[in-house]
């Protein structure tokens, strides 16, 4: 089986409201920078293109098709889309390459969440009989999860505040971060609760933006003469949609995915975890068994900016950056989807 | 010059089909309409409310219904200080995971409470029915503290 590598990653700045800029206009500058980094002329120079987005954000069926306008798809290109975070578009692209149908792929994800009421929009992706008609928002579901952990003594509010503080401080060195600053745990704890037991700082912000990645077989990456990081493993698992039947204080599916992605086969220098809420970073860190040797969310993670449908791909891109930058030899990127960490994808990256 | 005749056709956006909720979810909704709450036995014997069609662990088709109580206990909750327009209440309230008497798995619904201090994990609650029940999850208007 051919080894597959990442050769380029770009992300737009996370902004709370992109204003009149539409989705195509969010994607285009990111693709332009990605093509420059990968020394490609256009989407015509890769064998496959796959995107991740969510029509619910635009409020129109097949809205994702408009995203293709950012590519210039004439003459025709081989193209696909997932109604998921673009990390799953990367997963599809890997399958495409492993099947021998492509040697290279461009993956992009985008989301303009600001025009709608995101936590309510997400409620409509829940169980259509028992939950969606109640319009229960994503923050309330996470708040119940956090309380389960607090009640069982698995975390304290201070543990959560420390996650926020580290995210804000790490984000100071991330030029694309939306929320960054020298925030102490005490500063966070001084805030009133927002959706008890969560404080506003425990929740990721609403962001507009896009990110993109180029992958290729290692042979192709060498031919192109680009620095690259090898994708040594990738796996995703999902848990039941019935929240009451899950152990919400753990992430069984993340642990299983990490095992099958081979995460435990070596040291993990860096981990980028898609934790939209502070307590979820603690759940994920424990499920993955990460210790002091691992730098967690050096980018600030999604608490510093959450590009819906692109943040998962960005986690992979951030680990790629650390590896090609020489800061890490090996890292893990995690992506999530669904309420309270229902569906999780784990990617392991290694230095070439 | 006279205006040409404009062709008109009335259009009503609608769905010309009815969706069946099937033997499990349909049974649950029918029971709700009659102001009863039922669960279903999972492969391991746990009583799941609202009932699921298939066991998430074994994929076994489930069919053994069990009547459960209209009172239960709060397993966890989120206190909504500022309800959103789509939310079922326009005053502060809680979303909660509620384990009904006779059930082993908590269900998600809303709870009316005077203040955050009035509600706690472990508190007992009772279902409050809508004035008119139509076979919908919102036939249970909310739960109230007992």
PDB file of N, CA and C in Angstrom, chain B residues 10-44:
ATOM      1  N   UNK B  10     -50.746  28.523  -9.731  1.00  0.00           N
ATOM      2  CA  UNK B  10     -50.642  28.530  -8.271  1.00  0.00           C
ATOM      3  C   UNK B  10     -49.662  27.452  -7.828  1.00  0.00           C
ATOM      4  N   UNK B  11     -48.876  27.767  -6.805  1.00  0.00           N
ATOM      5  CA  UNK B  11     -47.932  26.767  -6.286  1.00  0.00           C
ATOM      6  C   UNK B  11     -47.968  26.775  -4.768  1.00  0.00           C
ATOM      7  N   UNK B  12     -48.175  25.615  -4.222  1.00  0.00           N
ATOM      8  CA  UNK B  12     -48.150  25.517  -2.770  1.00  0.00           C
ATOM      9  C   UNK B  12     -47.038  24.558  -2.388  1.00  0.00           C
ATOM     10  N   UNK B  13     -46.096  25.061  -1.590  1.00  0.00           N
ATOM     11  CA  UNK B  13     -45.008  24.191  -1.154  1.00  0.00           C
ATOM     12  C   UNK B  13     -45.564  23.239  -0.096  1.00  0.00           C
ATOM     13  N   UNK B  14     -45.465  21.970  -0.369  1.00  0.00           N
ATOM     14  CA  UNK B  14     -45.977  21.013   0.597  1.00  0.00           C
ATOM     15  C   UNK B  14     -45.442  19.639   0.293  1.00  0.00           C
ATOM     16  N   UNK B  15     -45.662  18.754   1.183  1.00  0.00           N
ATOM     17  CA  UNK B  15     -45.173  17.388   0.989  1.00  0.00           C
ATOM     18  C   UNK B  15     -46.376  16.480   0.809  1.00  0.00           C
ATOM     19  N   UNK B  16     -46.391  15.787  -0.285  1.00  0.00           N
ATOM     20  CA  UNK B  16     -47.576  15.014  -0.658  1.00  0.00           C
ATOM     21  C   UNK B  16     -47.534  13.595  -0.116  1.00  0.00           C
ATOM     22  N   UNK B  17     -46.700  13.383   0.894  1.00  0.00           N
ATOM     23  CA  UNK B  17     -46.647  12.055   1.475  1.00  0.00           C
ATOM     24  C   UNK B  17     -46.750  12.164   2.994  1.00  0.00           C
ATOM     25  N   UNK B  18     -47.089  11.055   3.607  1.00  0.00           N
ATOM     26  CA  UNK B  18     -47.119  10.980   5.061  1.00  0.00           C
ATOM     27  C   UNK B  18     -46.050   9.994   5.468  1.00  0.00           C
ATOM     28  N   UNK B  19     -45.289  10.351   6.437  1.00  0.00           N
ATOM     29  CA  UNK B  19     -44.230   9.454   6.846  1.00  0.00           C
ATOM     30  C   UNK B  19     -44.688   8.611   8.025  1.00  0.00           C
ATOM     31  N   UNK B  20     -44.525   7.306   7.917  1.00  0.00           N
ATOM     32  CA  UNK B  20     -44.867   6.412   9.018  1.00  0.00           C
ATOM     33  C   UNK B  20     -43.705   6.375   9.991  1.00  0.00           C
ATOM     34  N   UNK B  21     -44.025   6.416  11.269  1.00  0.00           N
ATOM     35  CA  UNK B  21     -42.953   6.349  12.266  1.00  0.00           C
ATOM     36  C   UNK B  21     -42.639   4.907  12.653  1.00  0.00           C
ATOM     37  N   UNK B  22     -43.367   3.956  12.098  1.00  0.00           N
ATOM     38  CA  UNK B  22     -43.008   2.554  12.307  1.00  0.00           C
ATOM     39  C   UNK B  22     -43.535   1.977  13.608  1.00  0.00           C
ATOM     40  N   UNK B  23     -43.275   0.684  13.843  1.00  0.00           N
ATOM     41  CA  UNK B  23     -43.890  -0.024  14.967  1.00  0.00           C
ATOM     42  C   UNK B  23     -43.345   0.357  16.348  1.00  0.00           C
ATOM     43  N   UNK B  24     -42.154   0.925  16.406  1.00  0.00           N
ATOM     44  CA  UNK B  24     -41.570   1.219  17.723  1.00  0.00           C
ATOM     45  C   UNK B  24     -41.798   2.688  18.104  1.00  0.00           C
ATOM     46  N   UNK B  25     -41.295   3.589  17.248  1.00  0.00           N
ATOM     47  CA  UNK B  25     -41.472   5.017  17.526  1.00  0.00           C
ATOM     48  C   UNK B  25     -42.963   5.358  17.445  1.00  0.00           C
ATOM     49  N   UNK B  26     -43.664   4.733  16.491  1.00  0.00           N
ATOM     50  CA  UNK B  26     -45.100   4.952  16.329  1.00  0.00           C
ATOM     51  C   UNK B  26     -45.883   4.534  17.565  1.00  0.00           C
ATOM     52  N   UNK B  27     -45.494   3.385  18.120  1.00  0.00           N
ATOM     53  CA  UNK B  27     -46.169   2.911  19.342  1.00  0.00           C
ATOM     54  C   UNK B  27     -45.946   3.905  20.484  1.00  0.00           C
ATOM     55  N   UNK B  28     -44.716   4.383  20.612  1.00  0.00           N
ATOM     56  CA  UNK B  28     -44.384   5.346  21.669  1.00  0.00           C
ATOM     57  C   UNK B  28     -45.243   6.609  21.524  1.00  0.00           C
ATOM     58  N   UNK B  29     -45.352   7.089  20.289  1.00  0.00           N
ATOM     59  CA  UNK B  29     -46.114   8.319  20.058  1.00  0.00           C
ATOM     60  C   UNK B  29     -47.610   8.105  20.302  1.00  0.00           C
ATOM     61  N   UNK B  30     -48.106   6.920  19.909  1.00  0.00           N
ATOM     62  CA  UNK B  30     -49.515   6.622  20.143  1.00  0.00           C
ATOM     63  C   UNK B  30     -49.798   6.581  21.646  1.00  0.00           C
ATOM     64  N   UNK B  31     -48.863   5.980  22.382  1.00  0.00           N
ATOM     65  CA  UNK B  31     -49.016   5.930  23.852  1.00  0.00           C
ATOM     66  C   UNK B  31     -48.978   7.348  24.438  1.00  0.00           C
ATOM     67  N   UNK B  32     -48.094   8.197  23.892  1.00  0.00           N
ATOM     68  CA  UNK B  32     -48.036   9.583  24.386  1.00  0.00           C
ATOM     69  C   UNK B  32     -49.381  10.278  24.181  1.00  0.00           C
ATOM     70  N   UNK B  33     -49.966  10.039  23.014  1.00  0.00           N
ATOM     71  CA  UNK B  33     -51.262  10.664  22.719  1.00  0.00           C
ATOM     72  C   UNK B  33     -52.288  10.269  23.777  1.00  0.00           C
ATOM     73  N   UNK B  34     -52.143   9.024  24.283  1.00  0.00           N
ATOM     74  CA  UNK B  34     -53.049   8.547  25.335  1.00  0.00           C
ATOM     75  C   UNK B  34     -52.502   8.846  26.737  1.00  0.00           C
ATOM     76  N   UNK B  35     -51.470   9.678  26.766  1.00  0.00           N
ATOM     77  CA  UNK B  35     -50.861  10.126  28.034  1.00  0.00           C
ATOM     78  C   UNK B  35     -50.228   8.992  28.838  1.00  0.00           C
ATOM     79  N   UNK B  36     -49.645   8.046  28.114  1.00  0.00           N
ATOM     80  CA  UNK B  36     -48.854   6.981  28.737  1.00  0.00           C
ATOM     81  C   UNK B  36     -47.430   7.077  28.202  1.00  0.00           C
ATOM     82  N   UNK B  37     -46.476   6.594  28.988  1.00  0.00           N
ATOM     83  CA  UNK B  37     -45.085   6.572  28.529  1.00  0.00           C
ATOM     84  C   UNK B  37     -44.591   5.128  28.549  1.00  0.00           C
ATOM     85  N   UNK B  38     -44.052   4.679  27.423  1.00  0.00           N
ATOM     86  CA  UNK B  38     -43.516   3.315  27.358  1.00  0.00           C
ATOM     87  C   UNK B  38     -42.050   3.341  26.930  1.00  0.00           C
ATOM     88  N   UNK B  39     -41.338   2.329  27.384  1.00  0.00           N
ATOM     89  CA  UNK B  39     -39.968   2.110  26.958  1.00  0.00           C
ATOM     90  C   UNK B  39     -39.868   0.767  26.276  1.00  0.00           C
ATOM     91  N   UNK B  40     -38.638   0.353  25.976  1.00  0.00           N
ATOM     92  CA  UNK B  40     -38.437  -0.930  25.315  1.00  0.00           C
ATOM     93  C   UNK B  40     -37.221  -1.595  25.944  1.00  0.00           C
ATOM     94  N   UNK B  41     -37.255  -2.921  25.997  1.00  0.00           N
ATOM     95  CA  UNK B  41     -36.115  -3.637  26.592  1.00  0.00           C
ATOM     96  C   UNK B  41     -34.990  -3.807  25.578  1.00  0.00           C
ATOM     97  N   UNK B  42     -33.796  -3.358  25.959  1.00  0.00           N
ATOM     98  CA  UNK B  42     -32.617  -3.541  25.112  1.00  0.00           C
ATOM     99  C   UNK B  42     -32.115  -4.977  25.252  1.00  0.00           C
ATOM    100  N   UNK B  43     -31.138  -5.349  24.459  1.00  0.00           N
ATOM    101  CA  UNK B  43     -30.607  -6.723  24.473  1.00  0.00           C
ATOM    102  C   UNK B  43     -30.136  -7.136  25.865  1.00  0.00           C
ATOM    103  N   UNK B  44     -29.580  -6.176  26.601  1.00  0.00           N
ATOM    104  CA  UNK B  44     -29.067  -6.513  27.936  1.00  0.00           C
ATOM    105  C   UNK B  44     -30.132  -6.356  29.022  1.00  0.00           C
TER     106      UNK B  44
END
